[in-house]
Coordinates of N, CA and C in Angstrom, one line a residue:
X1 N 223.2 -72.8 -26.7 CA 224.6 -72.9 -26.5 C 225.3 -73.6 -27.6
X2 N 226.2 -73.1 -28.1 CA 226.6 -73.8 -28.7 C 228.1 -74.6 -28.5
X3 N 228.6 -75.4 -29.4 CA 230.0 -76.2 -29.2 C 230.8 -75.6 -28.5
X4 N 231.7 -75.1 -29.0 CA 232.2 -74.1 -28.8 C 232.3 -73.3 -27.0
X5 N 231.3 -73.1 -26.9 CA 231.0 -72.6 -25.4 C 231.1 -73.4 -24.4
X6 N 230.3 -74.6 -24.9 CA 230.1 -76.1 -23.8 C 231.5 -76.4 -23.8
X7 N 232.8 -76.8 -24.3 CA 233.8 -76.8 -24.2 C 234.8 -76.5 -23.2
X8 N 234.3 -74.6 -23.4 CA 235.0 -74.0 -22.7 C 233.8 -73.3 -20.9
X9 N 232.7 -74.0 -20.9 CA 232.0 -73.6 -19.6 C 232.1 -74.6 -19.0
X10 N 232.3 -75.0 -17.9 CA 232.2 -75.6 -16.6 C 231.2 -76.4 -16.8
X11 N 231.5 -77.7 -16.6 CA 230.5 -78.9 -16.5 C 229.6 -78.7 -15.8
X12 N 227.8 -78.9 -16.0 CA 226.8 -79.0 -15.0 C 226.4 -80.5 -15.8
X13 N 225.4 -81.0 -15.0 CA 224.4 -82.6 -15.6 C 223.5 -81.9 -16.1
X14 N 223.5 -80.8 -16.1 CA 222.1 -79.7 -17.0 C 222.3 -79.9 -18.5
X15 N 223.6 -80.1 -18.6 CA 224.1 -80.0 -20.2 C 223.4 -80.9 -21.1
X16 N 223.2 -82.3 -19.5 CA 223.0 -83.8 -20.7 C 221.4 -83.6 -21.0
X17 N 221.2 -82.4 -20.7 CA 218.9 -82.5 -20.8 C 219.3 -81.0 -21.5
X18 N 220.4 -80.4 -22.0 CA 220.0 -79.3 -22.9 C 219.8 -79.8 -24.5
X19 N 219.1 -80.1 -24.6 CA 218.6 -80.2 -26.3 C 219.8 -79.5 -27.7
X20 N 219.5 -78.7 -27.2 CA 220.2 -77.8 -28.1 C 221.8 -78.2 -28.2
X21 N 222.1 -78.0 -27.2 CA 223.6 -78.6 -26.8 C 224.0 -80.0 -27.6
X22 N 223.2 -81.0 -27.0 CA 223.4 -82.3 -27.6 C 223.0 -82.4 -28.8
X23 N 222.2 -81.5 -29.8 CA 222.1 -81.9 -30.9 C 223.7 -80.9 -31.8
X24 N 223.7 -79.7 -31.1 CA 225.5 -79.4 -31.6 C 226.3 -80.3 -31.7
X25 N 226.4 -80.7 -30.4 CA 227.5 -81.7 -30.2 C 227.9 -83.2 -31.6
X26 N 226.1 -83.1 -31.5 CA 225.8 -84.4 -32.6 C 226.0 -83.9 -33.8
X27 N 226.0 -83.3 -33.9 CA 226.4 -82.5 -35.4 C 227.8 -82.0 -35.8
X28 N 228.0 -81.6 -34.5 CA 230.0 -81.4 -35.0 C 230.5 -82.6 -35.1
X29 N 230.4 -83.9 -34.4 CA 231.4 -84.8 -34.7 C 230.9 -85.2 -35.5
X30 N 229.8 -85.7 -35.7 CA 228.8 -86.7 -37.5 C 229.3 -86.0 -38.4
X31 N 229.6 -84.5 -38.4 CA 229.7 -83.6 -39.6 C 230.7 -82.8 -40.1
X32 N 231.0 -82.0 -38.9 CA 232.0 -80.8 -38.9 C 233.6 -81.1 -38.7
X33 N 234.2 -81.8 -37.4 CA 234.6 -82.3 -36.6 C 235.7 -82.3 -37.4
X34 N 237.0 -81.2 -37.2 CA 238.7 -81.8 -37.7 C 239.3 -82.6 -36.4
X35 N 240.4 -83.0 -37.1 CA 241.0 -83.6 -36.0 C 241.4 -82.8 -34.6
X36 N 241.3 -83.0 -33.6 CA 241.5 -82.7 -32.3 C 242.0 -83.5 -31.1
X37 N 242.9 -82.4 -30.0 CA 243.4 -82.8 -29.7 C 242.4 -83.7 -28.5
X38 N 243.0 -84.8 -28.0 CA 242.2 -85.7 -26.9 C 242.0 -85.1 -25.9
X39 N 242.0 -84.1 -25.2 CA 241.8 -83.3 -23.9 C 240.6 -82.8 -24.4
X40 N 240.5 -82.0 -25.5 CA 239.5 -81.4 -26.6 C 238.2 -82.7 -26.4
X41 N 238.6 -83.6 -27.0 CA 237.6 -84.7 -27.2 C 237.3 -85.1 -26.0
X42 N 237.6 -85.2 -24.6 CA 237.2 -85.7 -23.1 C 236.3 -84.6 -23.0
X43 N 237.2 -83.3 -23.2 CA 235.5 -82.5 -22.5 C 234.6 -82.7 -22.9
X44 N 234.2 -83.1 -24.7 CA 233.3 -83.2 -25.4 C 232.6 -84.3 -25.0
X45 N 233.1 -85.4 -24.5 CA 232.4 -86.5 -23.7 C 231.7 -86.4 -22.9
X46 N 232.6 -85.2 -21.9 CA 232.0 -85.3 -20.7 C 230.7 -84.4 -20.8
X47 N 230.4 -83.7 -21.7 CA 229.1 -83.0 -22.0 C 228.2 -83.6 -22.8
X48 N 228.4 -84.8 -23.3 CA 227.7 -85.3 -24.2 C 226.7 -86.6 -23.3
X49 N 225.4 -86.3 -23.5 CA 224.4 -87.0 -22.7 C 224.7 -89.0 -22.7
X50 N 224.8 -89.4 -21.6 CA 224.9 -90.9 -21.4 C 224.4 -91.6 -22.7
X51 N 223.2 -91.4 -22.8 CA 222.4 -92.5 -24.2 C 222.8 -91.5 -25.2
X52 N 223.6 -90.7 -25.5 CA 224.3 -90.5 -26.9 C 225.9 -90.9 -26.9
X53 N 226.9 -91.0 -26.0 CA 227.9 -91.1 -26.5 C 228.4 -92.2 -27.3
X54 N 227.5 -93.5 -27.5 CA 228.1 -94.6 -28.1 C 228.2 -93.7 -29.4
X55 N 227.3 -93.5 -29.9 CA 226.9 -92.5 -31.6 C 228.5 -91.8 -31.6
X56 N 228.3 -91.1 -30.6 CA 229.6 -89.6 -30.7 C 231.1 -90.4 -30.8
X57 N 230.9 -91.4 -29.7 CA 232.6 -92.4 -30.0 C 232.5 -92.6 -31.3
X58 N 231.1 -93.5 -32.0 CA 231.4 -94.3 -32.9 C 231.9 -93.1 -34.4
X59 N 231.3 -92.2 -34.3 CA 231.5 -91.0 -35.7 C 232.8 -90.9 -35.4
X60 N 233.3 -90.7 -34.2 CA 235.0 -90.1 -33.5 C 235.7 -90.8 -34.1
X61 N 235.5 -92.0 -34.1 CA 236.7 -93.0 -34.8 C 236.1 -93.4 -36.4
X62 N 235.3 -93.2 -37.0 CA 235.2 -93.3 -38.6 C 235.7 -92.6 -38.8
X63 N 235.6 -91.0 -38.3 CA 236.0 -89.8 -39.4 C 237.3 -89.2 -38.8
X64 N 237.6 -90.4 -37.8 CA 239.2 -90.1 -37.6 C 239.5 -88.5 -36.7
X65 N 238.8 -88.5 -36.2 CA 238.6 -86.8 -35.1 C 240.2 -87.0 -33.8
X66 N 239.7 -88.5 -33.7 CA 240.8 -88.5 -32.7 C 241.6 -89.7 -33.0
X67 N 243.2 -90.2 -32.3 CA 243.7 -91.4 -33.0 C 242.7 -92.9 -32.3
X68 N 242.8 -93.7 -32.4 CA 242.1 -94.8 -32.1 C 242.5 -95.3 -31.1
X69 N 243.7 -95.2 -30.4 CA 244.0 -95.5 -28.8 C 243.2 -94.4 -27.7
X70 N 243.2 -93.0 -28.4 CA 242.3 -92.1 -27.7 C 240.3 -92.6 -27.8
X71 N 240.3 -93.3 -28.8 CA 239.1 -94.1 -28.6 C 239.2 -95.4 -27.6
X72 N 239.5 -95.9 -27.6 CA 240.1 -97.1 -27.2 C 239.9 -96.1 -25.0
X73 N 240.7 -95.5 -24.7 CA 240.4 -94.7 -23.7 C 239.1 -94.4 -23.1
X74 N 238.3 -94.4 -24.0 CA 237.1 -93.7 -23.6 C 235.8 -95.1 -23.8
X75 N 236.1 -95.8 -24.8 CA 235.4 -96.7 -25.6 C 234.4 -97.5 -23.9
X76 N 234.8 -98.1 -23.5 CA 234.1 -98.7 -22.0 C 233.6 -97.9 -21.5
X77 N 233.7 -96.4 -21.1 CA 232.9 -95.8 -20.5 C 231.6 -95.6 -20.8
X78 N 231.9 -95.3 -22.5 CA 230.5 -95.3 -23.6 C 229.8 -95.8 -23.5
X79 N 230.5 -97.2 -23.6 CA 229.4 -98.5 -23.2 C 228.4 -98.9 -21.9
X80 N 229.4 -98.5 -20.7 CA 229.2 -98.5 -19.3 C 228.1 -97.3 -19.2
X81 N 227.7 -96.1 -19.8 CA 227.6 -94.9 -19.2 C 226.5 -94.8 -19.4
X82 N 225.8 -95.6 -20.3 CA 224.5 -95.3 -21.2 C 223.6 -96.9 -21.1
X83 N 222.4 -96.8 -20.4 CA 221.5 -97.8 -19.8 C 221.4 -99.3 -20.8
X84 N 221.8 -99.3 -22.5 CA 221.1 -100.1 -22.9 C 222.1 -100.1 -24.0
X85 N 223.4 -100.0 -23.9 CA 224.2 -100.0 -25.1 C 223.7 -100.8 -26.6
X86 N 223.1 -101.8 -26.1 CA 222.9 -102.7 -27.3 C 222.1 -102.4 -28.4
X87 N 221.0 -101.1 -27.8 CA 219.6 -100.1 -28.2 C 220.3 -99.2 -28.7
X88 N 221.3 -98.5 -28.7 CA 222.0 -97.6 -29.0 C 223.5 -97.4 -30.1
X89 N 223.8 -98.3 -30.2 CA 224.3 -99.0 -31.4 C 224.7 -100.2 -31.9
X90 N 224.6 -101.0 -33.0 CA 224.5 -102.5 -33.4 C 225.4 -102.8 -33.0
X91 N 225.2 -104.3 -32.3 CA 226.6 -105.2 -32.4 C 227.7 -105.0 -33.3
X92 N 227.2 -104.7 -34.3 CA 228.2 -105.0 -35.7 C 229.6 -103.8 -35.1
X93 N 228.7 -102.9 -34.8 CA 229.6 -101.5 -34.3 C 230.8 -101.4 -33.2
X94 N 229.9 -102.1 -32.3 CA 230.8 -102.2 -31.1 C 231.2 -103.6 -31.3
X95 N 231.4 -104.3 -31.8 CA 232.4 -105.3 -31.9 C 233.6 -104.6 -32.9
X96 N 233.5 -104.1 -33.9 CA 234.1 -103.2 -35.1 C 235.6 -102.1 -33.9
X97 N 234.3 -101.6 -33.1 CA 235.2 -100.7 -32.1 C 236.0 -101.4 -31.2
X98 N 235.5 -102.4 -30.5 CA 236.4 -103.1 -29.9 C 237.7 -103.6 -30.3
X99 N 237.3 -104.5 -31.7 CA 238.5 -105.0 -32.4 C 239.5 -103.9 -32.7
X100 N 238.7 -102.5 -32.7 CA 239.8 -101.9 -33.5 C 240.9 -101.2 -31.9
X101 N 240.5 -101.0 -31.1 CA 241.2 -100.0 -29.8 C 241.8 -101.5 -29.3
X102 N 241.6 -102.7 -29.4 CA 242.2 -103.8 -28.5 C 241.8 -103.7 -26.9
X103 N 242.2 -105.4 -26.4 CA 241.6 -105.4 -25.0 C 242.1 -104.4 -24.0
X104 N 240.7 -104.1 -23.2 CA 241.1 -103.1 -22.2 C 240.3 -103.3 -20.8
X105 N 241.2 -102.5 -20.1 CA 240.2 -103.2 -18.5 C 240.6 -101.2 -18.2
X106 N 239.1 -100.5 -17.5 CA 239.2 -99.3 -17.7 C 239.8 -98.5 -18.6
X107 N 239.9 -98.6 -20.0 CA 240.5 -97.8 -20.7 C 242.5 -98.1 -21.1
X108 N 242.3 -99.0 -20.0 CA 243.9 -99.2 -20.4 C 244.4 -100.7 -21.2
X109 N 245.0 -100.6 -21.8 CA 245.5 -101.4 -22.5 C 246.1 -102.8 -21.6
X110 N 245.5 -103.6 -21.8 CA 245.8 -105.1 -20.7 C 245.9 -106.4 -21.1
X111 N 245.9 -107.4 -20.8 CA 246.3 -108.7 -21.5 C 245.1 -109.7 -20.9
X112 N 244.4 -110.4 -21.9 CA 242.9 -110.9 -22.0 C 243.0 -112.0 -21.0
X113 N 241.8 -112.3 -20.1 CA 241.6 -113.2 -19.4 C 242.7 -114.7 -19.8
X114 N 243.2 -115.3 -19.1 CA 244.0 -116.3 -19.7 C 243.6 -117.5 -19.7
X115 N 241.9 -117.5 -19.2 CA 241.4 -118.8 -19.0 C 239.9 -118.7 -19.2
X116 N 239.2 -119.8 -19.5 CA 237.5 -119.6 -19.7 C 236.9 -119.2 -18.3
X117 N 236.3 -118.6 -18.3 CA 235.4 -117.4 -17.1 C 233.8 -117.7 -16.8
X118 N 233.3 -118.5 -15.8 CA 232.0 -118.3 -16.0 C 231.4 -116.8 -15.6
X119 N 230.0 -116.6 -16.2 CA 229.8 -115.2 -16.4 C 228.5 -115.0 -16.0
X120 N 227.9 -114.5 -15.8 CA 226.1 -114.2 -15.3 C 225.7 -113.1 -16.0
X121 N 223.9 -112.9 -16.3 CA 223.4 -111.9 -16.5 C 222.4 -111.6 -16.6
X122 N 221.8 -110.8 -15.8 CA 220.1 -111.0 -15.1 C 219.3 -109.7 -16.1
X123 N 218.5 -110.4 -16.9 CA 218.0 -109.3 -18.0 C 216.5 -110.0 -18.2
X124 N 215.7 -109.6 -19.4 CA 214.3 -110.6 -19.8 C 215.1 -111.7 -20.8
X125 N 214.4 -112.6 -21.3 CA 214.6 -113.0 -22.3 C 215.0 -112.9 -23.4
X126 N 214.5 -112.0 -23.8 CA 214.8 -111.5 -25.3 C 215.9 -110.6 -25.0
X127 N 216.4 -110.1 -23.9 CA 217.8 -109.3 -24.0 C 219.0 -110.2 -23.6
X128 N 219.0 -111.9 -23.8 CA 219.7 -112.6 -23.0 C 221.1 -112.5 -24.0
X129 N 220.8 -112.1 -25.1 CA 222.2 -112.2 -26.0 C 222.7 -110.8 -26.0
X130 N 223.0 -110.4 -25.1 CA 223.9 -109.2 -25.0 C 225.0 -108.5 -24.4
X131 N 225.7 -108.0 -24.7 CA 227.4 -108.1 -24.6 C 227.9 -107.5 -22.5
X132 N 226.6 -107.0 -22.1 CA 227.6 -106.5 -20.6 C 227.1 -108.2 -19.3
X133 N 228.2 -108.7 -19.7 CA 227.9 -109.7 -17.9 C 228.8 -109.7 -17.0
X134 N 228.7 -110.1 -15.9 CA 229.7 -109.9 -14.8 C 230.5 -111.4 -14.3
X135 N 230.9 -111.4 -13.4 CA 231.6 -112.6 -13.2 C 230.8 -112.8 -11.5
X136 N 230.3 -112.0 -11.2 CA 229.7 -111.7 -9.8 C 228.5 -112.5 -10.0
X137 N 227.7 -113.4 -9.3 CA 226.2 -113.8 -8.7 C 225.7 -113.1 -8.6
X138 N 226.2 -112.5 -7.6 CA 225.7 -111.7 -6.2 C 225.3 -110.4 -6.9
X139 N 226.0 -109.8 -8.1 CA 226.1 -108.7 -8.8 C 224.5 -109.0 -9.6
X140 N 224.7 -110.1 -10.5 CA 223.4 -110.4 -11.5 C 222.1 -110.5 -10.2
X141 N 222.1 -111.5 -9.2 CA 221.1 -111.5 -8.4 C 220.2 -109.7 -8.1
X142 N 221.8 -109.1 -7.8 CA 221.1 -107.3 -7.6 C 220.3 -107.1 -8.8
X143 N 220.6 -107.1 -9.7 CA 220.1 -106.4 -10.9 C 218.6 -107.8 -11.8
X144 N 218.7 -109.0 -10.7 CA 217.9 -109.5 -11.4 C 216.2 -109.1 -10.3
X145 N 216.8 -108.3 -9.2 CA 215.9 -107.6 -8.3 C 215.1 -106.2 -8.7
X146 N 215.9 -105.7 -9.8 CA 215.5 -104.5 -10.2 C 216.8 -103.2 -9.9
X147 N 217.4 -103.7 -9.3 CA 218.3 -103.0 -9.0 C 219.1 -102.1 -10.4
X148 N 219.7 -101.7 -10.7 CA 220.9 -101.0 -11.8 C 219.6 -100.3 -12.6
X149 N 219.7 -100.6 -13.8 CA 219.0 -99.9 -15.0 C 218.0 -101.2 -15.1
X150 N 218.3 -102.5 -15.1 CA 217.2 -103.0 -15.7 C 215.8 -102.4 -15.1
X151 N 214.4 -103.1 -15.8 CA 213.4 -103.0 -16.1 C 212.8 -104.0 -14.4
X152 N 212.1 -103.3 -13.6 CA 211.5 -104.5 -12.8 C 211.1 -105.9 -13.1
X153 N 210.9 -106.4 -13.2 CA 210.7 -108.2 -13.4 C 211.4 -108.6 -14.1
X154 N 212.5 -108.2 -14.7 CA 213.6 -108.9 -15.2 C 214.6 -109.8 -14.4
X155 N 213.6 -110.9 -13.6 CA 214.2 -111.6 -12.5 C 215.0 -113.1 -13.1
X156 N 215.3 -113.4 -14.1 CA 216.0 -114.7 -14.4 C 217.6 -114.3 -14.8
X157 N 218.4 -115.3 -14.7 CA 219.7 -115.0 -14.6 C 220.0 -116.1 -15.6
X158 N 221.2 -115.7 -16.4 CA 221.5 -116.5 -17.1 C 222.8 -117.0 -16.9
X159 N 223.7 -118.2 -17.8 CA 225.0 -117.9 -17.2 C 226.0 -118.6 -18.8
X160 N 227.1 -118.4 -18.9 CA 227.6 -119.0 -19.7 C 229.0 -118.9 -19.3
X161 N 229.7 -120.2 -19.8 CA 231.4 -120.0 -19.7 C 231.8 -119.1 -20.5
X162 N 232.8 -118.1 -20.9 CA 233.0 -117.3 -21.8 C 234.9 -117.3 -22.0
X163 N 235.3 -118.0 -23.4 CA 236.3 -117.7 -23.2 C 237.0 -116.6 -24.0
X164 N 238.3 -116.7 -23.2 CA 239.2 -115.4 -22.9 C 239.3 -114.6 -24.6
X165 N 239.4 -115.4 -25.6 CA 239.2 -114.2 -27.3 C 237.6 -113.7 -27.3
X166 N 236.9 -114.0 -26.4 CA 235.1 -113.8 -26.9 C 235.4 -112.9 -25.7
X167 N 236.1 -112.2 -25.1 CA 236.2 -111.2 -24.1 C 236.8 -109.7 -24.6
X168 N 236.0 -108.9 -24.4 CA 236.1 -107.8 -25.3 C 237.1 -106.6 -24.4
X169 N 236.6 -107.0 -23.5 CA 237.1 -105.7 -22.3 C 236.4 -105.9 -20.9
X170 N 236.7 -105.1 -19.8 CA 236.6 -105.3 -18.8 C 236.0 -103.7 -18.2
X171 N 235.1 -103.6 -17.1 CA 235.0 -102.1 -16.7 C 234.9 -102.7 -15.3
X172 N 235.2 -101.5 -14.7 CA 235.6 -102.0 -13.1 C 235.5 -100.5 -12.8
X173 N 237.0 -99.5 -12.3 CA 236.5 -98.3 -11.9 C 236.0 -97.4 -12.6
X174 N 235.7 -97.4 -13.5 CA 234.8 -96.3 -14.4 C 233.3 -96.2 -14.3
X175 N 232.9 -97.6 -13.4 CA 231.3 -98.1 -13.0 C 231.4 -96.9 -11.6
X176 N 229.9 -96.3 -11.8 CA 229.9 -95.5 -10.4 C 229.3 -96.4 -9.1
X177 N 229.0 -97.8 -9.4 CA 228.7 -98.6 -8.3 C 229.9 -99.2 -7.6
X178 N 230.9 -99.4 -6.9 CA 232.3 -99.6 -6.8 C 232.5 -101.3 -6.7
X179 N 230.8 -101.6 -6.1 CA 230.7 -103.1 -6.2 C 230.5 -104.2 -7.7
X180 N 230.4 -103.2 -8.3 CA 230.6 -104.0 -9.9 C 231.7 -104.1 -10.8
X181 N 231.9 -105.3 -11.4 CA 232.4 -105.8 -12.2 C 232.2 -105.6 -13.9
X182 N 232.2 -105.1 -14.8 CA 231.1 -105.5 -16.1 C 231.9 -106.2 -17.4
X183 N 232.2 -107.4 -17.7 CA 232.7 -108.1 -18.9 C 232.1 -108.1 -19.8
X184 N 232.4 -107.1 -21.0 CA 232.1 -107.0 -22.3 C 232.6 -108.0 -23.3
X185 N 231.3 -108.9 -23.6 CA 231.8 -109.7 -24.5 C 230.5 -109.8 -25.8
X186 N 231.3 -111.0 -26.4 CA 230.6 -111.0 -27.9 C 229.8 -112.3 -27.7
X187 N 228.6 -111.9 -27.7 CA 227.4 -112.4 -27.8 C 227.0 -113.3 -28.7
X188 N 227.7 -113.6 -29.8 CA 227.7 -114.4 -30.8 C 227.8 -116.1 -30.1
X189 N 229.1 -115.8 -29.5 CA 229.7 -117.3 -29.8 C 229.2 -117.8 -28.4
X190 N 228.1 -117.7 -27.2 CA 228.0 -117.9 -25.9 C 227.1 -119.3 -26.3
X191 N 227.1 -120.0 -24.9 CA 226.3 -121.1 -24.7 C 225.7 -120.8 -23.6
X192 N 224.8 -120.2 -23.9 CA 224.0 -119.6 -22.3 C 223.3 -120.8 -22.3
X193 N 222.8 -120.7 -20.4 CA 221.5 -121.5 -20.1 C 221.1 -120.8 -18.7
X194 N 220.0 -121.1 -18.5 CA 219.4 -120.4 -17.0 C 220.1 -120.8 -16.2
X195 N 220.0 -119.7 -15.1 CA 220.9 -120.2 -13.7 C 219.8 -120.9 -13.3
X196 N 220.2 -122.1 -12.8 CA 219.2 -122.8 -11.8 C 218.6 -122.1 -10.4
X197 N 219.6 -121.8 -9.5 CA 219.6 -121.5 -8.7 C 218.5 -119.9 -8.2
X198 N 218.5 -119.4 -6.9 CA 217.1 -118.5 -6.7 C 217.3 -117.5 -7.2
X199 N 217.4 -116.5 -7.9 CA 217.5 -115.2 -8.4 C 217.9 -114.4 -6.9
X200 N 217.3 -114.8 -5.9 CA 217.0 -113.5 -4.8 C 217.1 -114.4 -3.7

């Protein structure tokens, strides 16, 4: 199948395991890709497999396919949609993207926390410096159970104050769990330490 067709056929989740498909897709925007209009570029999202769209946003806005508020739109879902954003493109990137679309809570344009935020986030160790935490316990506690995407035994929780410029964005209804929260932030500047308290 090619571009072209996926466009214009009716969404199935078949699309995001057709090979062929997703390597078009990856190739028209890395490569081919004039500017287009943003209704054009949602469908192309919406066909574009979870652990590829960060790539596909991030070529969208280098080579200028769409304006940068239409990135900016979509930019949290990318993040949200795909298990391991951090594995999938550098920090360098998604802070780059973020700075450039400005703060957003679902896609829309909003005005940054106005105060320091404590934050949680139940991962292994070596993934403790990374940009999705919540403001929820209760939320990190699930996921430090096995629950979401993480990895079973990824049971320790971390926590750090985070203030409101080191806050990148916010996802809330775009999460298909309706009970989560997710605060994207920059991982750079955090003072994490273990939560004391029981995981579970």
């Amino acid at each position: 199948m090619m571009l072209p067709d996926a466009v214009t056929t009716d969404f199935h989740p078949a699309m995001w395991d057709d090979r062929e498909l997703q390597r078009d897709i990856n190739r028209y925007i890395t490569r081919q890709a004039r500017p287009m209009r943003p209704d054009v570029f949602a469908v192309i999202l919406d066909r574009t497999a979870p652990d590829q769209l960060p790539v596909i946003v991030w070529h969208a806005w280098r080579r200028r396919v769409v304006p940068t508020d239409t990135i900016g739109e979509h930019l949290g879902m990318a993040f949200a949609h795909c298990a391991r954003p951090g594995e999938l493109l550098s920090l360098q990137r998604w802070l780059t993207l973020f700075a450039a679309v400005g703060f957003r809570i679902d896609g829309e344009p909003a005005d940054r926390p106005d105060e320091p935020t404590r934050l949680y986030r139940a991962c292994l160790p070596e993934h403790v410096r990374r940009m999705s935490w919540t403001p929820s316990l209760r939320v990190a506690r699930a996921y430090a159970q096995g629950e979401g995407h993480h990895q079973p035994g990824a049971d320790r929780i971390y926590t750090a104050t985070v203030q409101p410029q080191h806050v990148l964005g916010i996802n809330d209804d775009v999460l298909a769990n309706p009970d989560e929260t997710e605060w994207i932030v920059d991982p750079r500047h955090l003072d994490i330490h273990q939560h004391e308290g029981n995981p579970s």
